[in-house]
Amino acid sequence: TKCYHFQKILNGFLLLITSFPWTLVKLLTVSAVLVLSVQVLVRTLIKEPSPVPAEAYRLLSPETYQYLLNQPAACRQRSPFLVFMVPVAPQEAEAREAIRKTWGAPRPDTLTLFYMGLPDSGQVSGFQDMLEEEHRKHADIIQMTFLESYQNLTIKTMMMIKWVVTHCPNASYVMKVDSDNFVNVFYILRWLRSLPRQRFITGSVISDGRPRRDKSKWSLSEEQYPEDSFPPYVSGAGYVFSADLAARISWASRFVPMISLEDVYVGLCLRVLGIRPVYSKATQPLTVTSVMNISLNLCIANKFTKALAWLLYWIAMYCTSVQSTVCTWDLCLKGVTILALL
């Protein structure tokens, strides 16, 4: 009886040994087939981006344009925490001077650079001489050979981003900010310390944008943009991104046909990268304040002049801990008094 039971156990054990490898092989085979099937299905449902034809990409290729004025050594001996890239027209010397004396003033942890193209052909000689003198004096102007126009804002933005990739890759953050905006540097530097430093972009996120089919300067034909809506993007007035995104966005531009709406274009590049912009309330009241719309109680600012820049700078110094653009009327009156003395 013992021999009989032992024989049954032995036979069962031998059967398990001989069948287990085949069971495992079958399981692995089925798993591999399932994985391959899922991969094929995903590739079918999610269309991989195709590179833009070479001729079309030429408009956005850094190799198409040359530097007339450059600051290649701006980050050679330092790694700025925050780089301000300010797109500006060549003739806007007053705006540049106002920024230099206020929020764009030299600091150990920031770098401010002004980016521009060529003025209209009838203005080249006069403005160029003044620009070169300003360039020698301040060493903060970057100029390339694309023509200044609204339609070329995407080119301008992508060339700025490429400049960061080439000349300032060790920065922590980059802020693209229009020249008619005011940045509360005191607040933004403190605010950025707690934010992610990779694959991150924040600003006023627009999630319901749609292409306009009218005849305005913001319009896009169906040929230029056949989709009915835009992916989420940040308003071009001012946004902050981790510096590593510069190289990623530059790479993604090879897969996105150019459109003239530069902020939407950056959003399209983010979609290629699978990165969703983060909405930040902080960028609204303090980080970026459109001077055309700012209302400090009864103080209305209509144009970003040198005197106004000093006024806003003074108010910001006293309001950095207040998460609102609205300061007390007493502060506003003091600001007006200072403005009157300038």
CSV table of N, CA and C in Angstrom, one decimal, residues 50-163:
chain,number,residue,atom,x,y,z
A,50,SER,N,4.2,63.4,-37.6
A,50,SER,CA,5.0,63.3,-38.8
A,50,SER,C,5.9,64.5,-38.9
A,51,PRO,N,7.1,64.4,-39.3
A,51,PRO,CA,8.0,65.6,-39.4
A,51,PRO,C,7.4,66.6,-40.5
A,52,VAL,N,7.5,67.9,-40.2
A,52,VAL,CA,7.1,68.9,-41.1
A,52,VAL,C,8.1,68.8,-42.3
A,53,PRO,N,7.6,68.9,-43.6
A,53,PRO,CA,8.4,68.9,-44.7
A,53,PRO,C,9.6,70.0,-44.6
A,54,ALA,N,10.7,69.6,-45.1
A,54,ALA,CA,11.9,70.5,-44.9
A,54,ALA,C,11.7,71.9,-45.4
A,55,GLU,N,11.0,72.1,-46.5
A,55,GLU,CA,10.8,73.5,-47.0
A,55,GLU,C,9.9,74.3,-46.1
A,56,ALA,N,8.9,73.6,-45.5
A,56,ALA,CA,8.0,74.3,-44.5
A,56,ALA,C,8.7,74.6,-43.2
A,57,TYR,N,9.6,73.7,-42.8
A,57,TYR,CA,10.3,73.8,-41.5
A,57,TYR,C,11.4,74.9,-41.6
A,58,ARG,N,11.8,75.2,-42.8
A,58,ARG,CA,12.8,76.2,-43.0
A,58,ARG,C,12.5,77.5,-42.3
A,59,LEU,N,11.2,77.9,-42.3
A,59,LEU,CA,10.8,79.2,-41.7
A,59,LEU,C,11.2,79.2,-40.2
A,60,LEU,N,11.2,78.1,-39.5
A,60,LEU,CA,11.4,78.0,-38.1
A,60,LEU,C,12.8,77.5,-37.8
A,61,SER,N,13.5,77.1,-38.7
A,61,SER,CA,14.9,76.5,-38.5
A,61,SER,C,15.9,77.6,-38.1
A,62,PRO,N,16.6,77.4,-37.0
A,62,PRO,CA,17.6,78.4,-36.6
A,62,PRO,C,18.7,78.6,-37.6
A,63,GLU,N,18.8,77.6,-38.5
A,63,GLU,CA,19.9,77.8,-39.5
A,63,GLU,C,19.5,78.7,-40.6
A,64,THR,N,18.2,79.1,-40.6
A,64,THR,CA,17.7,80.1,-41.7
A,64,THR,C,18.2,81.5,-41.4
A,65,TYR,N,18.4,81.8,-40.1
A,65,TYR,CA,18.6,83.2,-39.7
A,65,TYR,C,20.0,83.3,-39.1
A,66,GLN,N,20.5,84.5,-39.2
A,66,GLN,CA,21.9,84.8,-38.6
A,66,GLN,C,21.7,85.9,-37.5
A,67,TYR,N,22.7,85.9,-36.6
A,67,TYR,CA,22.7,86.9,-35.5
A,67,TYR,C,23.4,88.1,-36.0
A,68,LEU,N,22.7,89.3,-35.8
A,68,LEU,CA,23.4,90.6,-36.1
A,68,LEU,C,24.0,91.1,-34.8
A,69,LEU,N,23.3,90.9,-33.7
A,69,LEU,CA,23.7,91.2,-32.3
A,69,LEU,C,23.4,90.0,-31.4
A,70,ASN,N,24.4,89.6,-30.6
A,70,ASN,CA,24.2,88.4,-29.8
A,70,ASN,C,24.9,88.6,-28.5
A,71,GLN,N,24.5,87.7,-27.5
A,71,GLN,CA,25.2,87.7,-26.2
A,71,GLN,C,25.6,86.3,-25.9
A,72,PRO,N,26.5,85.7,-26.6
A,72,PRO,CA,26.8,84.3,-26.4
A,72,PRO,C,27.5,84.0,-25.1
A,73,ALA,N,28.0,85.0,-24.5
A,73,ALA,CA,28.7,84.7,-23.2
A,73,ALA,C,27.9,85.1,-22.0
A,74,ALA,N,26.6,85.4,-22.2
A,74,ALA,CA,25.8,85.9,-21.1
A,74,ALA,C,25.7,84.9,-19.9
A,75,CYS,N,25.7,83.6,-20.2
A,75,CYS,CA,25.6,82.5,-19.2
A,75,CYS,C,26.9,81.7,-19.1
A,76,ARG,N,27.9,82.2,-19.7
A,76,ARG,CA,29.2,81.4,-19.7
A,76,ARG,C,29.8,81.2,-18.3
A,77,GLN,N,29.7,82.3,-17.5
A,77,GLN,CA,30.3,82.2,-16.2
A,77,GLN,C,29.2,82.2,-15.1
A,78,ARG,N,28.0,81.9,-15.4
A,78,ARG,CA,26.9,81.9,-14.4
A,78,ARG,C,25.8,81.0,-14.9
A,79,SER,N,24.9,80.6,-14.0
A,79,SER,CA,23.7,79.8,-14.3
A,79,SER,C,22.6,80.5,-13.6
A,80,PRO,N,21.9,81.4,-14.4
A,80,PRO,CA,20.8,82.2,-13.8
A,80,PRO,C,19.7,81.3,-13.3
A,81,PHE,N,19.1,81.7,-12.2
A,81,PHE,CA,17.9,81.0,-11.7
A,81,PHE,C,16.7,81.3,-12.7
A,82,LEU,N,16.6,82.5,-13.1
A,82,LEU,CA,15.5,82.9,-14.0
A,82,LEU,C,16.0,83.8,-15.1
A,83,VAL,N,15.7,83.5,-16.4
A,83,VAL,CA,16.1,84.3,-17.5
A,83,VAL,C,14.8,84.9,-18.1
A,84,PHE,N,14.8,86.2,-18.1
A,84,PHE,CA,13.7,86.9,-18.8
A,84,PHE,C,14.0,87.1,-20.2
A,85,MET,N,13.2,86.6,-21.1
A,85,MET,CA,13.4,86.8,-22.6
A,85,MET,C,12.3,87.7,-23.0
A,86,VAL,N,12.6,88.9,-23.4
A,86,VAL,CA,11.6,90.0,-23.7
A,86,VAL,C,11.6,90.3,-25.2
A,87,PRO,N,10.6,89.8,-25.9
A,87,PRO,CA,10.5,90.2,-27.3
A,87,PRO,C,10.1,91.6,-27.4
A,88,VAL,N,10.8,92.4,-28.3
A,88,VAL,CA,10.6,93.8,-28.3
A,88,VAL,C,11.0,94.3,-29.8
A,89,ALA,N,10.4,95.3,-30.2
A,89,ALA,CA,10.7,95.9,-31.5
A,89,ALA,C,11.9,96.8,-31.4
A,90,PRO,N,12.7,96.9,-32.5
A,90,PRO,CA,14.0,97.7,-32.4
A,90,PRO,C,13.7,99.1,-32.0
A,91,GLN,N,12.6,99.7,-32.4
A,91,GLN,CA,12.4,101.1,-32.1
A,91,GLN,C,11.9,101.4,-30.7
A,92,GLU,N,11.6,100.3,-29.9
A,92,GLU,CA,11.1,100.5,-28.5
A,92,GLU,C,12.2,100.7,-27.5
A,93,ALA,N,13.0,101.7,-27.7
A,93,ALA,CA,14.2,101.9,-26.8
A,93,ALA,C,13.7,102.4,-25.4
A,94,GLU,N,12.6,103.1,-25.4
A,94,GLU,CA,12.1,103.7,-24.1
A,94,GLU,C,11.6,102.5,-23.2
A,95,ALA,N,10.9,101.5,-23.8
A,95,ALA,CA,10.5,100.4,-23.0
A,95,ALA,C,11.6,99.6,-22.5
A,96,ARG,N,12.7,99.4,-23.3
A,96,ARG,CA,13.8,98.7,-22.8
A,96,ARG,C,14.5,99.4,-21.7
A,97,GLU,N,14.6,100.7,-21.8
A,97,GLU,CA,15.2,101.5,-20.7
A,97,GLU,C,14.4,101.4,-19.4
A,98,ALA,N,13.1,101.5,-19.5
A,98,ALA,CA,12.2,101.4,-18.4
A,98,ALA,C,12.4,100.0,-17.7
A,99,ILE,N,12.5,98.9,-18.5
A,99,ILE,CA,12.6,97.6,-17.9
A,99,ILE,C,14.0,97.5,-17.2
A,100,ARG,N,15.0,98.0,-17.8
A,100,ARG,CA,16.4,97.9,-17.3
A,100,ARG,C,16.4,98.6,-15.9
A,101,LYS,N,15.7,99.7,-15.7
A,101,LYS,CA,15.7,100.4,-14.5
A,101,LYS,C,14.8,99.9,-13.4
A,102,THR,N,13.9,98.9,-13.8
A,102,THR,CA,12.9,98.4,-12.8
A,102,THR,C,13.1,96.9,-12.7
A,103,TRP,N,12.1,96.2,-13.1
A,103,TRP,CA,12.1,94.8,-12.9
A,103,TRP,C,13.2,94.0,-13.6
A,104,GLY,N,13.7,94.6,-14.7
A,104,GLY,CA,14.8,93.9,-15.4
A,104,GLY,C,16.2,94.3,-15.0
A,105,ALA,N,16.3,95.0,-13.9
A,105,ALA,CA,17.6,95.5,-13.5
A,105,ALA,C,18.5,94.3,-13.2
A,106,PRO,N,19.8,94.4,-13.3
A,106,PRO,CA,20.7,93.3,-13.1
A,106,PRO,C,20.6,92.8,-11.6
A,107,ARG,N,20.5,91.5,-11.5
A,107,ARG,CA,20.4,90.8,-10.2
A,107,ARG,C,21.3,89.5,-10.2
A,108,PRO,N,21.8,89.1,-9.1
A,108,PRO,CA,22.6,87.9,-9.1
A,108,PRO,C,21.9,86.6,-9.6
A,109,ASP,N,20.6,86.6,-9.4
A,109,ASP,CA,19.8,85.4,-9.8
A,109,ASP,C,18.9,85.5,-11.0
A,110,THR,N,19.0,86.6,-11.7
A,110,THR,CA,18.2,86.8,-12.9
A,110,THR,C,19.1,87.4,-14.1
A,111,LEU,N,18.6,87.2,-15.3
A,111,LEU,CA,19.2,87.7,-16.5
A,111,LEU,C,18.1,88.2,-17.4
A,112,THR,N,18.2,89.4,-17.9
A,112,THR,CA,17.2,90.0,-18.7
A,112,THR,C,17.8,90.3,-20.1
A,113,LEU,N,17.1,89.8,-21.2
A,113,LEU,CA,17.6,89.9,-22.5
A,113,LEU,C,16.5,90.4,-23.4
A,114,PHE,N,16.8,91.3,-24.3
A,114,PHE,CA,15.8,91.8,-25.3
A,114,PHE,C,16.0,91.2,-26.7
A,115,TYR,N,15.0,90.6,-27.2
A,115,TYR,CA,15.1,89.9,-28.5
A,115,TYR,C,14.3,90.5,-29.6
A,116,MET,N,14.9,90.7,-30.7
A,116,MET,CA,14.3,91.4,-31.8
A,116,MET,C,14.8,90.9,-33.2
A,117,GLY,N,14.0,91.3,-34.2
A,117,GLY,CA,14.4,91.1,-35.6
A,117,GLY,C,14.8,92.4,-36.3
A,118,LEU,N,14.6,92.4,-37.6
A,118,LEU,CA,14.9,93.6,-38.4
A,118,LEU,C,13.7,94.5,-38.5
A,119,PRO,N,14.0,95.8,-38.4
A,119,PRO,CA,12.9,96.8,-38.6
A,119,PRO,C,12.5,96.8,-40.1
A,120,ASP,N,11.5,97.6,-40.4
A,120,ASP,CA,11.1,97.8,-41.8
A,120,ASP,C,12.2,98.3,-42.6
A,121,SER,N,12.3,98.0,-43.8
A,121,SER,CA,13.4,98.3,-44.7
A,121,SER,C,13.7,99.8,-44.7
A,122,GLY,N,12.7,100.6,-44.6
A,122,GLY,CA,13.0,102.1,-44.6
A,122,GLY,C,13.6,102.6,-43.3
A,123,GLN,N,13.6,101.8,-42.3
A,123,GLN,CA,14.1,102.3,-41.0
A,123,GLN,C,15.4,101.6,-40.6
A,124,VAL,N,15.9,100.7,-41.4
A,124,VAL,CA,17.1,99.9,-41.0
A,124,VAL,C,18.3,100.7,-40.6
A,125,SER,N,18.7,101.6,-41.4
A,125,SER,CA,20.0,102.2,-41.2
A,125,SER,C,20.0,103.1,-39.9
A,126,GLY,N,19.0,103.9,-39.7
A,126,GLY,CA,19.0,104.7,-38.5
A,126,GLY,C,18.8,103.9,-37.2
A,127,PHE,N,17.9,103.0,-37.2
A,127,PHE,CA,17.7,102.2,-36.0
A,127,PHE,C,18.9,101.3,-35.7
A,128,GLN,N,19.5,100.8,-36.7
A,128,GLN,CA,20.6,99.8,-36.5
A,128,GLN,C,21.8,100.5,-35.9
A,129,ASP,N,22.1,101.7,-36.3
A,129,ASP,CA,23.2,102.4,-35.6
A,129,ASP,C,22.9,102.6,-34.1
A,130,MET,N,21.7,103.0,-33.8
A,130,MET,CA,21.3,103.2,-32.4
A,130,MET,C,21.3,101.9,-31.6
A,131,LEU,N,20.9,100.9,-32.3
A,131,LEU,CA,20.9,99.5,-31.6
A,131,LEU,C,22.3,99.1,-31.3
A,132,GLU,N,23.2,99.2,-32.2
A,132,GLU,CA,24.5,98.8,-32.0
A,132,GLU,C,25.2,99.6,-30.8
A,133,GLU,N,24.9,100.9,-30.7
A,133,GLU,CA,25.4,101.7,-29.6
A,133,GLU,C,24.8,101.2,-28.3
A,134,GLU,N,23.5,100.9,-28.3
A,134,GLU,CA,22.8,100.4,-27.1
A,134,GLU,C,23.3,99.0,-26.7
A,135,HIS,N,23.6,98.2,-27.7
A,135,HIS,CA,24.2,96.9,-27.5
A,135,HIS,C,25.5,97.0,-26.8
A,136,ARG,N,26.4,97.9,-27.3
A,136,ARG,CA,27.7,98.0,-26.7
A,136,ARG,C,27.6,98.5,-25.2
A,137,LYS,N,26.6,99.4,-25.0
A,137,LYS,CA,26.4,100.0,-23.6
A,137,LYS,C,25.9,99.0,-22.6
A,138,HIS,N,24.9,98.2,-23.0
A,138,HIS,CA,24.1,97.4,-22.0
A,138,HIS,C,24.4,95.9,-22.2
A,139,ALA,N,24.8,95.4,-23.3
A,139,ALA,CA,25.1,94.0,-23.5
A,139,ALA,C,23.9,93.1,-23.2
A,140,ASP,N,22.7,93.5,-23.7
A,140,ASP,CA,21.5,92.7,-23.4
A,140,ASP,C,20.6,92.6,-24.6
A,141,ILE,N,21.1,92.9,-25.8
A,141,ILE,CA,20.3,92.9,-27.0
A,141,ILE,C,20.7,91.7,-27.9
A,142,ILE,N,19.7,91.0,-28.3
A,142,ILE,CA,19.9,89.9,-29.3
A,142,ILE,C,19.0,90.2,-30.5
A,143,GLN,N,19.7,90.2,-31.7
A,143,GLN,CA,18.9,90.6,-32.9
A,143,GLN,C,19.3,89.5,-34.0
A,144,MET,N,18.2,89.1,-34.7
A,144,MET,CA,18.4,88.1,-35.8
A,144,MET,C,17.8,88.7,-37.1
A,145,THR,N,18.1,88.0,-38.2
A,145,THR,CA,17.7,88.6,-39.5
A,145,THR,C,16.3,88.3,-40.0
A,146,PHE,N,15.4,87.9,-39.1
A,146,PHE,CA,14.0,87.8,-39.5
A,146,PHE,C,13.4,89.2,-39.5
A,147,LEU,N,12.3,89.4,-40.2
A,147,LEU,CA,11.7,90.7,-40.3
A,147,LEU,C,10.7,90.8,-39.1
A,148,GLU,N,10.7,92.0,-38.5
A,148,GLU,CA,9.8,92.2,-37.4
A,148,GLU,C,8.4,92.4,-37.9
A,149,SER,N,7.4,91.6,-37.5
A,149,SER,CA,6.0,91.7,-37.9
A,149,SER,C,5.2,90.8,-37.0
A,150,TYR,N,3.9,91.0,-36.9
A,150,TYR,CA,3.0,90.2,-36.1
A,150,TYR,C,3.0,88.8,-36.6
A,151,GLN,N,3.1,88.6,-37.9
A,151,GLN,CA,3.0,87.3,-38.5
A,151,GLN,C,4.3,86.5,-38.2
A,152,ASN,N,5.4,87.2,-37.8
A,152,ASN,CA,6.6,86.5,-37.5
A,152,ASN,C,6.9,86.3,-36.0
A,153,LEU,N,5.8,86.5,-35.2
A,153,LEU,CA,6.0,86.3,-33.7
A,153,LEU,C,6.4,84.9,-33.4
A,154,THR,N,5.9,83.9,-34.1
A,154,THR,CA,6.2,82.5,-33.8
A,154,THR,C,7.7,82.3,-34.1
A,155,ILE,N,8.2,82.8,-35.2
A,155,ILE,CA,9.6,82.7,-35.5
A,155,ILE,C,10.4,83.3,-34.4
A,156,LYS,N,10.0,84.5,-33.9
A,156,LYS,CA,10.7,85.2,-32.8
A,156,LYS,C,10.8,84.4,-31.6
A,157,THR,N,9.6,83.8,-31.2
A,157,THR,CA,9.5,83.0,-30.0
A,157,THR,C,10.4,81.8,-30.1
A,158,MET,N,10.4,81.1,-31.2
A,158,MET,CA,11.2,79.9,-31.3
A,158,MET,C,12.7,80.2,-31.4
A,159,MET,N,13.0,81.3,-31.9
A,159,MET,CA,14.5,81.7,-31.9
A,159,MET,C,14.9,82.0,-30.5
A,160,MET,N,14.0,82.6,-29.7
A,160,MET,CA,14.4,82.9,-28.3
A,160,MET,C,14.6,81.6,-27.6
A,161,ILE,N,13.7,80.7,-27.8
A,161,ILE,CA,13.8,79.4,-27.1
A,161,ILE,C,15.1,78.7,-27.5
A,162,LYS,N,15.4,78.7,-28.8
A,162,LYS,CA,16.6,78.1,-29.3
A,162,LYS,C,17.9,78.7,-28.7
A,163,TRP,N,17.8,80.1,-28.5
A,163,TRP,CA,18.9,80.7,-27.9
A,163,TRP,C,19.2,80.2,-26.5
